[in-house]
CSV table of C-alpha atoms and ligand atoms in Angstrom, one decimal:
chain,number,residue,atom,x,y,z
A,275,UNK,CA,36.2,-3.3,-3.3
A,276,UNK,CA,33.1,-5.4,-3.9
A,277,UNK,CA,29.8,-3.9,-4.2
A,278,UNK,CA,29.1,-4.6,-0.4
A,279,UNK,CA,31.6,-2.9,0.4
A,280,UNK,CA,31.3,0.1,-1.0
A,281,UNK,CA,27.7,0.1,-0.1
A,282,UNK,CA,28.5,0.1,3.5
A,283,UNK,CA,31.2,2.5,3.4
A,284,UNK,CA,28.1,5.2,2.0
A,285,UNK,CA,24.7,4.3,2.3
A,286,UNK,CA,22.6,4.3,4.9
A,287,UNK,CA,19.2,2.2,4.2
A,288,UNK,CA,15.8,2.8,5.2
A,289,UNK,CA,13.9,0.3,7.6
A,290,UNK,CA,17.1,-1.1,9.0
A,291,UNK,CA,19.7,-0.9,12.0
A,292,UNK,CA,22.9,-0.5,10.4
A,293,UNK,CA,25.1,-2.3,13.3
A,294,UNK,CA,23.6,-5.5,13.2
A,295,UNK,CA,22.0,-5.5,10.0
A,296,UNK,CA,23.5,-8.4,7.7
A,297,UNK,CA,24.8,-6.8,4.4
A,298,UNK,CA,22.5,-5.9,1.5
A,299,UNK,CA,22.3,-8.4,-1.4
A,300,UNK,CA,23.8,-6.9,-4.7
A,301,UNK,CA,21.2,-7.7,-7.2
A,302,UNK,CA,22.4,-7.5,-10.9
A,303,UNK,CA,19.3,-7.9,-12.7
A,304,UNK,CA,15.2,-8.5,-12.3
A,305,UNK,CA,13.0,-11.0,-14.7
A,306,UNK,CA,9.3,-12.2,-14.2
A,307,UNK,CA,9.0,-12.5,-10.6
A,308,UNK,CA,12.8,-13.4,-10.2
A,309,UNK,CA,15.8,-11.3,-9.0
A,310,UNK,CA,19.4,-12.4,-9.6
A,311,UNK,CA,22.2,-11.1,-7.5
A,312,UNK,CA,26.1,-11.2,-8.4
A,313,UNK,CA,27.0,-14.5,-8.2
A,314,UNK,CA,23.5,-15.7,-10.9
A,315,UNK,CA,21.9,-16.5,-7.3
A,316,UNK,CA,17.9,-16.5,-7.8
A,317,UNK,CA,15.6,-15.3,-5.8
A,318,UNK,CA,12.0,-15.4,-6.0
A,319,UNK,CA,10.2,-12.2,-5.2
A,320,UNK,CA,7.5,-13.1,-2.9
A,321,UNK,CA,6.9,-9.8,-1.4
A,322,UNK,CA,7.1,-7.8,-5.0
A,323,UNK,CA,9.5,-6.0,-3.7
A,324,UNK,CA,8.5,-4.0,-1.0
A,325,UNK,CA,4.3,-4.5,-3.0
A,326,UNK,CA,5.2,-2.4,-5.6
A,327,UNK,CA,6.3,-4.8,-8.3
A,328,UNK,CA,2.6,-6.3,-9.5
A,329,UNK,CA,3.9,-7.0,-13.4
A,330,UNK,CA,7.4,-8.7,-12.8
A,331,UNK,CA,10.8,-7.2,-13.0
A,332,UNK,CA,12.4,-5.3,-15.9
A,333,UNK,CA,8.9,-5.7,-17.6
A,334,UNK,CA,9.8,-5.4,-21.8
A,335,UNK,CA,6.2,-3.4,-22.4
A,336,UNK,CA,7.1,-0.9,-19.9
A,337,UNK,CA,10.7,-0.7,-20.5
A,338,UNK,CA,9.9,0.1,-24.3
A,339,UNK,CA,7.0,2.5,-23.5
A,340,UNK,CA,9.4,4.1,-20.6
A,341,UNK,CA,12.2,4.5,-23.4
A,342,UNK,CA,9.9,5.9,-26.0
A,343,UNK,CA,9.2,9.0,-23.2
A,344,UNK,CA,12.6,9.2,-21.9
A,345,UNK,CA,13.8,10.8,-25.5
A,346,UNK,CA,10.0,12.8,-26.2
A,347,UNK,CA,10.3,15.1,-22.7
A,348,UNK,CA,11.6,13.4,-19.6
A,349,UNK,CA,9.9,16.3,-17.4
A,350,UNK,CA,7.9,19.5,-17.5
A,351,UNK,CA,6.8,21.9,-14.8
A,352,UNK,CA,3.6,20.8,-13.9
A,353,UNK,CA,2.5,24.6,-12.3
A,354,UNK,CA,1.0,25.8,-15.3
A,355,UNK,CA,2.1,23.3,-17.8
A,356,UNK,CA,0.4,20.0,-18.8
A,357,UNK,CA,1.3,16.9,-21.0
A,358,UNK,CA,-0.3,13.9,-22.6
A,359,UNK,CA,0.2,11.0,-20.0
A,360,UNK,CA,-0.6,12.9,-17.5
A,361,UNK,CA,-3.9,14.1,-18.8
A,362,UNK,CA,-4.4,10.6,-20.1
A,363,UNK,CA,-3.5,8.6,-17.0
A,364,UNK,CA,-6.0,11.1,-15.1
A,365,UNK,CA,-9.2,9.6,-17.8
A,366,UNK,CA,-8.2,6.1,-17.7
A,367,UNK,CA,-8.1,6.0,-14.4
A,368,UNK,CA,-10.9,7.8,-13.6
A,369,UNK,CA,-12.9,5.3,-15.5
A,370,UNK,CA,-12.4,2.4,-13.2
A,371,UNK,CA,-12.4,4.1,-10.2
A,372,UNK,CA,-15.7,4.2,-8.0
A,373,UNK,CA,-17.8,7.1,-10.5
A,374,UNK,CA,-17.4,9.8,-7.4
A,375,UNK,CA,-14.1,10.2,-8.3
A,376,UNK,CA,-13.5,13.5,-10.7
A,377,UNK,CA,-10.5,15.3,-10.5
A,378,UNK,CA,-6.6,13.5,-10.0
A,379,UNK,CA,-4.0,15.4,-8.1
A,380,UNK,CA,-0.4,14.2,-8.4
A,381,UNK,CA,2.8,13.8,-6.8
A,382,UNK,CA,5.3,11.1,-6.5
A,383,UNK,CA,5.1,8.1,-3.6
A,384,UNK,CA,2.7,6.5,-1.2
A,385,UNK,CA,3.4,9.2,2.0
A,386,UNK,CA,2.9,12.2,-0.4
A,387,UNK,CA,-0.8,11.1,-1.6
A,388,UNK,CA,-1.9,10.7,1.9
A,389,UNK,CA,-0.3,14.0,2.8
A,390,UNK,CA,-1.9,15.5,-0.1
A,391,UNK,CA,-5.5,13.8,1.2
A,392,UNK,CA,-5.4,15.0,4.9
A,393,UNK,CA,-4.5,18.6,3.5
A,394,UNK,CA,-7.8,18.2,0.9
A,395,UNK,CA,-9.5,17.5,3.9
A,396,UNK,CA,-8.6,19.9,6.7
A,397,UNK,CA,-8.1,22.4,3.8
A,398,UNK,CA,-12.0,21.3,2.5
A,399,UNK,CA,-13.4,22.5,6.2
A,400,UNK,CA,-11.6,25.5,6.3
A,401,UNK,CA,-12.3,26.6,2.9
A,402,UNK,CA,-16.4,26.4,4.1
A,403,UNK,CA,-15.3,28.2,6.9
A,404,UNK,CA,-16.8,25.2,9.4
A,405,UNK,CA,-14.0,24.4,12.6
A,406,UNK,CA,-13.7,20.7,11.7
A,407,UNK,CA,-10.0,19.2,12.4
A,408,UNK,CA,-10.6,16.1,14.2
A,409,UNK,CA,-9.3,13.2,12.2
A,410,UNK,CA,-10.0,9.4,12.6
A,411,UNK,CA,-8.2,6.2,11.6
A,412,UNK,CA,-7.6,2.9,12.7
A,413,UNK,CA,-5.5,1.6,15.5
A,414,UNK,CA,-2.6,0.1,13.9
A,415,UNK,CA,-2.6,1.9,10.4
A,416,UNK,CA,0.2,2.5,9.0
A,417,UNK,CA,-0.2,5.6,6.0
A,418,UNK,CA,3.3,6.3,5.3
A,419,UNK,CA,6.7,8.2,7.1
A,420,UNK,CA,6.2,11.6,6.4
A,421,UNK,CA,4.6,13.4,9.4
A,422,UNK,CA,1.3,13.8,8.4
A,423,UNK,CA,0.9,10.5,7.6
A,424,UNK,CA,2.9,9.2,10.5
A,425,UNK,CA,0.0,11.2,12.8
A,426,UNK,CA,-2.7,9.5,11.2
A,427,UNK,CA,-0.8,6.3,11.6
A,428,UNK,CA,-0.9,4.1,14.5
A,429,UNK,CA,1.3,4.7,17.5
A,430,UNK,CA,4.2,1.7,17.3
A,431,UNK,CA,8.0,1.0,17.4
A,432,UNK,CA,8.2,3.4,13.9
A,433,UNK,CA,6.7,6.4,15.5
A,434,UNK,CA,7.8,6.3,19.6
A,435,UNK,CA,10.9,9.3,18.7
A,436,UNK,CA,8.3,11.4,17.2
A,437,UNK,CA,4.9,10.3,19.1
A,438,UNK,CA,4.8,14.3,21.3
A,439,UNK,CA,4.8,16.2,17.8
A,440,UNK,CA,2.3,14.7,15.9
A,441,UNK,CA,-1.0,16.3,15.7
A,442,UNK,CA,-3.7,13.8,17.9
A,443,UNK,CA,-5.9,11.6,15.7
A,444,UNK,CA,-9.1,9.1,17.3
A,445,UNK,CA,-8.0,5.8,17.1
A,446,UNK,CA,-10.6,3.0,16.1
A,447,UNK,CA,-10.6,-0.6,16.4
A,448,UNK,CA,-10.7,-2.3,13.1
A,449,UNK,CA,-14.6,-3.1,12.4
A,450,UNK,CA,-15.8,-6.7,13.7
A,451,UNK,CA,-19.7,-7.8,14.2
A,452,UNK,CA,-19.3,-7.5,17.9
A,453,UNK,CA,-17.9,-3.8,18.5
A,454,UNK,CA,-19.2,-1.8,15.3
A,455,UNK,CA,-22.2,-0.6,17.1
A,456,UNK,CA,-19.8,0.6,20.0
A,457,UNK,CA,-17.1,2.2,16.8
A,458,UNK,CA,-20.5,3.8,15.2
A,459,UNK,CA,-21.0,5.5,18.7
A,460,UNK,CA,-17.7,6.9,19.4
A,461,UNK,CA,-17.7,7.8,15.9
A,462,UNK,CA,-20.7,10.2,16.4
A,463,UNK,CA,-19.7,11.4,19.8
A,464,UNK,CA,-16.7,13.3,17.9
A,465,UNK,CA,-18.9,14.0,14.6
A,466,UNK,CA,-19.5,17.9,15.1
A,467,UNK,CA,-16.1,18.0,15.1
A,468,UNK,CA,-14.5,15.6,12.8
A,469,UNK,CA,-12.8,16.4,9.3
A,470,UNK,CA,-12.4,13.2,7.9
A,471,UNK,CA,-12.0,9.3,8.4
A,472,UNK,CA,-8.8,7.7,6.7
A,473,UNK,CA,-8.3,3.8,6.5
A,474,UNK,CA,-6.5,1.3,4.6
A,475,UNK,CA,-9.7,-0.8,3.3
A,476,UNK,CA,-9.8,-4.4,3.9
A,477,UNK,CA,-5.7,-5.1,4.6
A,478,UNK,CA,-3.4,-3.1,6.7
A,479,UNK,CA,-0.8,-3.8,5.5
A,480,UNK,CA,2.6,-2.8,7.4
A,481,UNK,CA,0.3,-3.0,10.6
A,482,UNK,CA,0.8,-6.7,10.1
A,483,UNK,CA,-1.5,-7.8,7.0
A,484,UNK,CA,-4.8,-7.2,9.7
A,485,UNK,CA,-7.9,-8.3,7.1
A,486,UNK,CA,-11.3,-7.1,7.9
A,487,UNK,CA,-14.6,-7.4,6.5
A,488,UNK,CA,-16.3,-5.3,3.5
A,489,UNK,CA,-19.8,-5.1,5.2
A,490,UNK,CA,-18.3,-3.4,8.7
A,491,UNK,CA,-16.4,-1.1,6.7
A,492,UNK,CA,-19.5,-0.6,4.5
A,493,UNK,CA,-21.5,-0.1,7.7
A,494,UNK,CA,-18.9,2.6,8.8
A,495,UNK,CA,-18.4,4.6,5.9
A,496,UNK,CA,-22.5,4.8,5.5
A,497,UNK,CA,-22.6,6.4,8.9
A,498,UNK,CA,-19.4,8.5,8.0
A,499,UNK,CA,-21.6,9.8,4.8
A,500,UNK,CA,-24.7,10.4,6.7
A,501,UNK,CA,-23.0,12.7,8.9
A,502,UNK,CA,-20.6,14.4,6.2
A,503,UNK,CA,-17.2,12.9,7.6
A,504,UNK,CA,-15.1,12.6,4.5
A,505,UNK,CA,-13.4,9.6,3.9
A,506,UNK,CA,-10.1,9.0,3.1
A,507,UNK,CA,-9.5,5.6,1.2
A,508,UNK,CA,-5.3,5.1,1.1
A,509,UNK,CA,-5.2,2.2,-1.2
A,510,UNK,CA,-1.5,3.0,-1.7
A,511,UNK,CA,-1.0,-1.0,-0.8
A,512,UNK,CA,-4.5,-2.6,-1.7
A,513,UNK,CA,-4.7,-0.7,-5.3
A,514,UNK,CA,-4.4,-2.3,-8.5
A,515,UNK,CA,-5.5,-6.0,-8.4
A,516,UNK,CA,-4.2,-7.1,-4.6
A,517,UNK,CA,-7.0,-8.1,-3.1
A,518,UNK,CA,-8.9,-9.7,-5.9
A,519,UNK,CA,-10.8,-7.1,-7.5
A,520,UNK,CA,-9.1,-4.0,-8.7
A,521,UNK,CA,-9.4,-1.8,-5.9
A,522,UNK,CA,-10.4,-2.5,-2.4
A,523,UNK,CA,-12.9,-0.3,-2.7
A,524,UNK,CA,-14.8,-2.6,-5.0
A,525,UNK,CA,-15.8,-4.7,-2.0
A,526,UNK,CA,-17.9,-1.8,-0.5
A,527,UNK,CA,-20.9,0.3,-2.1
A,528,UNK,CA,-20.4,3.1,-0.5
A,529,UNK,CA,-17.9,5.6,-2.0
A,530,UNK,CA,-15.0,7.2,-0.3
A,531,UNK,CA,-14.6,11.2,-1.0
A,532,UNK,CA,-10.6,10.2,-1.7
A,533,UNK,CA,-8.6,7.8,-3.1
A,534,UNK,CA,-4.8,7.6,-2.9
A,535,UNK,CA,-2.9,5.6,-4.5
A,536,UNK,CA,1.3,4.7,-5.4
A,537,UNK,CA,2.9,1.3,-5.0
A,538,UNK,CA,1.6,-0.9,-8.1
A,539,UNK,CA,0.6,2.3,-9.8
A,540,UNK,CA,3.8,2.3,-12.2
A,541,UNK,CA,4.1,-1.4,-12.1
A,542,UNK,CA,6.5,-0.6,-9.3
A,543,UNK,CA,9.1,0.8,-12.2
A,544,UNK,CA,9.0,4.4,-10.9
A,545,UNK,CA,7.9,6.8,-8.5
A,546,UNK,CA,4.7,8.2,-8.3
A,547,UNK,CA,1.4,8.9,-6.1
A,548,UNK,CA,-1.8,10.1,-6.8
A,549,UNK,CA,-4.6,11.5,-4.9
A,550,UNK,CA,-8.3,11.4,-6.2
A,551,UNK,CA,-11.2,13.4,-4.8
A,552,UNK,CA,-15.2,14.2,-6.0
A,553,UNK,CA,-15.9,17.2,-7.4
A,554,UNK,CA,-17.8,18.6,-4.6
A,555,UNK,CA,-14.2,18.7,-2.7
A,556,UNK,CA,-12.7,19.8,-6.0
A,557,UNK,CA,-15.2,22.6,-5.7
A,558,UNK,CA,-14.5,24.1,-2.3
A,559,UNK,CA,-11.5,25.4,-3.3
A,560,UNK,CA,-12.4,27.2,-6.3
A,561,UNK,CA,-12.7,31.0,-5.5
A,562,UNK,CA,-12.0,34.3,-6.7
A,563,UNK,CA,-10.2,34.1,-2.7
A,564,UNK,CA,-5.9,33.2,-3.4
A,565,UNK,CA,-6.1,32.0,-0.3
A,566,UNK,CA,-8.3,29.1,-0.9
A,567,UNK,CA,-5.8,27.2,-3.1
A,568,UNK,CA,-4.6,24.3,-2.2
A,569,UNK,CA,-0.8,25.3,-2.0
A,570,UNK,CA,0.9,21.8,-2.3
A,571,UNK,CA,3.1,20.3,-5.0
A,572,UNK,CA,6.5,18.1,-5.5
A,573,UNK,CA,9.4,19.1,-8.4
A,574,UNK,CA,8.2,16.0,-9.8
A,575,UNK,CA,4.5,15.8,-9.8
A,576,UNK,CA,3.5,14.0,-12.3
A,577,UNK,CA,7.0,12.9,-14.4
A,578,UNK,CA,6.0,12.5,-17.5
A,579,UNK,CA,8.8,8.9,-17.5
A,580,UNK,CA,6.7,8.0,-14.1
A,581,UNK,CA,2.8,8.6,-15.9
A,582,UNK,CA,4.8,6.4,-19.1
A,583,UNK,CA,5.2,3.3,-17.0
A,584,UNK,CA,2.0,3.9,-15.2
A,585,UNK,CA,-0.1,3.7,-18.5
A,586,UNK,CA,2.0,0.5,-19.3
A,587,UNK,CA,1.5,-0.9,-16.3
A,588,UNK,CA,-2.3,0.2,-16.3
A,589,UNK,CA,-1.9,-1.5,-20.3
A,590,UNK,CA,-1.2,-5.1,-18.6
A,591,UNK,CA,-3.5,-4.9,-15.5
A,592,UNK,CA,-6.3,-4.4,-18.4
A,593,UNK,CA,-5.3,-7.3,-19.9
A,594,UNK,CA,-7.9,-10.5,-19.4
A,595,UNK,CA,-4.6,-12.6,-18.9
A,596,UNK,CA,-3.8,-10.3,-15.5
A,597,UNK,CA,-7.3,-11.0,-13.6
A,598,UNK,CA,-6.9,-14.8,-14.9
A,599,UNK,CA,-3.3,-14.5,-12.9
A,600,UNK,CA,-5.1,-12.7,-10.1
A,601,UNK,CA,-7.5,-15.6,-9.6
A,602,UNK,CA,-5.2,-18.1,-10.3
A,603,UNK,CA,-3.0,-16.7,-7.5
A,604,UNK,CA,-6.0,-16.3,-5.0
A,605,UNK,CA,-7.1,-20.1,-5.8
A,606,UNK,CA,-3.4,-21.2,-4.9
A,607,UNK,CA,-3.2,-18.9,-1.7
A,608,UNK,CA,-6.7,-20.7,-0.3
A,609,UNK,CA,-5.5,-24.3,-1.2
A,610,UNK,CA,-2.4,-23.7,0.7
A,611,UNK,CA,-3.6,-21.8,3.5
A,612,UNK,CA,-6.2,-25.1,4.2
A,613,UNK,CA,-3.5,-27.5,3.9
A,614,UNK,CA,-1.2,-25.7,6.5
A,615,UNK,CA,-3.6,-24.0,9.0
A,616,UNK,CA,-4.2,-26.7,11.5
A,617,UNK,CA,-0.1,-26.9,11.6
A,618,UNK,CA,1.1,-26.7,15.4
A,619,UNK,CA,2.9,-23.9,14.7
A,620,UNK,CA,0.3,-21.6,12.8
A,621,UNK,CA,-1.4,-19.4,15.0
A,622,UNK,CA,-3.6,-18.5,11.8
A,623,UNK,CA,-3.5,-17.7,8.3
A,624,UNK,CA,-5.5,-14.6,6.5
A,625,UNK,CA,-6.6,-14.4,2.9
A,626,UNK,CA,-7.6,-11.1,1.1
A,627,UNK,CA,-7.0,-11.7,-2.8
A,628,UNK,CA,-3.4,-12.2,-3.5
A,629,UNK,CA,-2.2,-11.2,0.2
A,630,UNK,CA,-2.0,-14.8,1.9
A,631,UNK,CA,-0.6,-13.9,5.4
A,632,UNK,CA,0.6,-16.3,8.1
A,633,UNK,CA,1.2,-15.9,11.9
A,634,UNK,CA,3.8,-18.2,13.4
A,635,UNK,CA,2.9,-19.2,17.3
A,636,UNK,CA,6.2,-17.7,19.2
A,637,UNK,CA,4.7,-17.9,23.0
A,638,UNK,CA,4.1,-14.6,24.2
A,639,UNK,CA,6.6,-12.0,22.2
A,640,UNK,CA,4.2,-11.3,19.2
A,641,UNK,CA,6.5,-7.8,18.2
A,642,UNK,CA,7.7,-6.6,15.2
A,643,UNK,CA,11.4,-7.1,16.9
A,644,UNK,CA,10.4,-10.9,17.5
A,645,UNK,CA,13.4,-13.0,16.8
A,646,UNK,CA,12.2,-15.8,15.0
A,647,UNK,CA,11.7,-12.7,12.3
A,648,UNK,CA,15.2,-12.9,11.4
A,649,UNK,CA,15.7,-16.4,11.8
A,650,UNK,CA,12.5,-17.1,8.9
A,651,UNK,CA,14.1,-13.9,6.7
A,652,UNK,CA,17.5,-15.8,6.8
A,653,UNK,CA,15.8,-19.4,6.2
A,654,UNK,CA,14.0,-18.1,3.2
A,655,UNK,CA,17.1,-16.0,2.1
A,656,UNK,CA,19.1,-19.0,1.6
A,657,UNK,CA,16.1,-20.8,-0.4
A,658,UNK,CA,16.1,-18.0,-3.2
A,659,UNK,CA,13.0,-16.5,-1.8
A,660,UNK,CA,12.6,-12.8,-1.0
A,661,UNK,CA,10.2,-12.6,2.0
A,662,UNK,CA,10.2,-10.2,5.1
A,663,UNK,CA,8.3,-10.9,7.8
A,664,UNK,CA,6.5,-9.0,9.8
A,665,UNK,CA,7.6,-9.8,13.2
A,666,UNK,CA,5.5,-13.4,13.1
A,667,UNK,CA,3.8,-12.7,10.3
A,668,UNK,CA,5.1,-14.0,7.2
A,669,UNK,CA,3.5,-13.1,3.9
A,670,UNK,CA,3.0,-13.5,0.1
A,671,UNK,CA,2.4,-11.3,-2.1
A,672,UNK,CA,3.9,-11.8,-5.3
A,673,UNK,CA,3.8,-10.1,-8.6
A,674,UNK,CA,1.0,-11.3,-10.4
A,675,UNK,CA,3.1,-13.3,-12.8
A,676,UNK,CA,4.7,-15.4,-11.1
A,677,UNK,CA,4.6,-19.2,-12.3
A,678,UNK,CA,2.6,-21.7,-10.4
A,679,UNK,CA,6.1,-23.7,-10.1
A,680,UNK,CA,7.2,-20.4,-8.3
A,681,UNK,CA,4.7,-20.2,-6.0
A,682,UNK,CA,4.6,-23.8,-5.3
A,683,UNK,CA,8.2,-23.7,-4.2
A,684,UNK,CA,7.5,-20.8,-1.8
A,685,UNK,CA,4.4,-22.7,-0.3
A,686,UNK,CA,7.0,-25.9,0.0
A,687,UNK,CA,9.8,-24.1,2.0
A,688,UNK,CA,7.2,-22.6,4.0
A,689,UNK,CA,6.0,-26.1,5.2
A,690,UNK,CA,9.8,-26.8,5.2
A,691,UNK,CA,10.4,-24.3,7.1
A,692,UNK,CA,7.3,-24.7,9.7
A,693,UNK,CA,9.0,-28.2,10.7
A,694,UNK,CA,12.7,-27.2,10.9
A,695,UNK,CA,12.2,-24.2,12.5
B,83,LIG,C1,3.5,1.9,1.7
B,83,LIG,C2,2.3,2.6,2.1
B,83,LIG,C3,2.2,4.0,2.2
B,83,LIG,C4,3.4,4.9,2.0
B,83,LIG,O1,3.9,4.8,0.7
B,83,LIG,P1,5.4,5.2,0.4
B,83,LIG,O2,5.5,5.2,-1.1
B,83,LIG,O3,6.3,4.1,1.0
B,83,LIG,O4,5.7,6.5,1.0
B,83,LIG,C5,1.0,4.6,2.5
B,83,LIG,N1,-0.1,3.9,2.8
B,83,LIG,C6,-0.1,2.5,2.7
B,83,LIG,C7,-1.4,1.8,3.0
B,83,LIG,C8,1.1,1.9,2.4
B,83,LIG,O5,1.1,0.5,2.4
């Protein structure tokens, strides 16, 4: 029986409609920002596999440093237990973060660090004994599948069998210079009320790569601190180089209260999330009081093999090389996105660092479900480039060392593409 085969006969994967889905590709092996699937087919990773991957594949540095763990302690307890990477991941980090940030909680994907923040939150209120449970995020956000995070996320396609049991959250518009006056207002006439404000800064990403700017954001977080909403900033997509600077953050002064993080955070090698906070939330739940603990935690918060590849990966993005790829990426990304965005069939093209996003006119049916998804997934498939749109939206985001060569032949199939299709 082939791999395929076998695969269908017991797996069941996420995101997809098993009776019409077209089989998985087997892939063999990763290198750079290549994949390579049974038959030595290439394909170029364009979407860094699922925006985790920001190093390339089968990285060497991280292998070795990931081996080198795997036979000193693979895992530990991490309820009254500790280890090196952990404790060491926690500093380094902390250094390059926005200086509020104090204390790191861990656990082990993208969901679980926002679940972790919206608990800090609530938890936070109740902890000062103020009634405070109102949470607000933006229309369209997506934060992750888990329920907490699917209540903070935008109503869509993903949540509609779940929609009656999740808790109610104020949706926002994303911040533009014509309505953040009107956001600011609906924003206070909750405030007595409100626990906390989450948002994906800059990019939402699975809502459809939706860029805003840093100065409405900035606006909205400065009234959020004036009137003590705490503010969740899920950088679980935008973290670690993406869009341009290290973290999205770095486009706004004002500071959120929490940070989460996953997705790049290993280098895409393994599983982990993080959740940072100030200390003055680290404080409310210090008390003689059991009951003011915050009772959360994952078997494998904070893997010792997972905080390994994260220091790697953390190693690389350090590097001056990385933030010359960055750049080098973001120059490519605008000289393309001129060249192609008066085509007839480009609706429009975003840019936020290394996320170059593209909307393909299709009449009126602008879904997810949009046909012509399939048809560009398929086109691109059979050029050797991994890319998934969203609905109409096709995107790049590739690992950060990917050749120019590479990219160029993306940005070529996509013109190629624009006139066959
Ligand atoms: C992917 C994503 C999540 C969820 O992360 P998982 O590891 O897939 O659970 C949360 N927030 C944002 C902004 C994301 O892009």
């Amino acid at each position: 029986m082939s791999l395929i085969e076998r695969d269908l006969k017991v797996i069941w994967h996420p995101y997809t409609q098993m009776k019409t889905a077209l089989p998985p590709v087997p892939i063999v092996r990763g290198e750079g920002a290549c994949l390579f699937d049974e038959g030595g087919k290439k394909y170029i990773d364009a979407v860094s596999s699922w925006w985790v991957n920001i190093h390339g594949h089968a990285h060497p540095y991280i292998a070795q440093k990931v081996a080198e763990q795997l036979k000193k302690l693979e895992h530990v307890i991490f309820a009254g237990f500790t280890h090196e990477g952990a404790v060491e991941l926690a500093e380094r980090l902390l250094a390059i973060l926005p200086n509020n940030q104090q204390k790191v909680f861990y656990s082990d994907n993208g969901s679980t660090a926002v679940e972790v923040a919206i608990k800090m939150c609530l938890q936070y209120w109740h902890n000062k004994g103020e009634s405070r449970t109102k949470i607000i995020a933006f229309i369209n956000a997506y934060h992750g599948d888990t329920f907490g995070a699917m209540a903070v996320s935008g109503r869509s396609a993903f949540t509609a069998a779940f929609n009656s049991l999740l808790f109610e959250v104020e949706f926002i518009d994303l911040p533009t210079e014509s309505n953040i006056q009107n956001l600011i207002s609906q924003i206070s006439n909750l405030k007595s009320n409100t626990a906390c404000f989450i948002f994906e800064p800059l990019v939402q990403g699975a809502g459809g790569m939706n860029m805003y700017e840093a100065k409405y954001l900035n606006e909205l977080m400065a009234y959020c601190r004036k009137e003590g909403v705490l503010m969740i900033a899920d950088e679980v997509f935008t973290g670690f180089g993406r869009t341009g600077k290290p973290f999205a953050c770095n486009h706004v002064n004002e500071h959120p209260d929490i940070m989460c993080f996953s997705k790049g955070l290993t280098g895409g090698t393994l599983a982990l999330g993080l959740t940072t906070c100030t200390q003055v939330i680290y404080d409310a739940f210090l008390s003689d009081d059991k009951l003011k603990t915050l009772f959360h935690g994952h078997s494998f918060t904070a893997n010792p093999v997972a905080c390994s590849a994260a220091l790697a990966s953390l190693d690389i993005f350090l590097d001056a090389a990385t933030t010359e790829n960055i750049k080098r990426i973001e120059n490519a990304h605008r000289q393309f996105a001129l060249k192609i965005k008066d085509h007839p069939k480009i609706k429009t093209t975003r840019q936020t660092g290394t996320i170059l996003a593209m909307e393909w006119q299709t009449g009126n049916d602008t879904s997810y479900f949009n046909s012509l998804r399939d048809k560009l997934y398929l086109y691109f498939l059979a050029a050797g480039i991994v890319l998934r749109p969203l609905g109409n939206i096709i995107y790049i985001l590739p690992p950060y060392c990917i050749t120019d060569d590479e990219l160029h032949y993306i940005y070529s199939k996509i013109e190629q593409a624009l006139n066959e299709i």
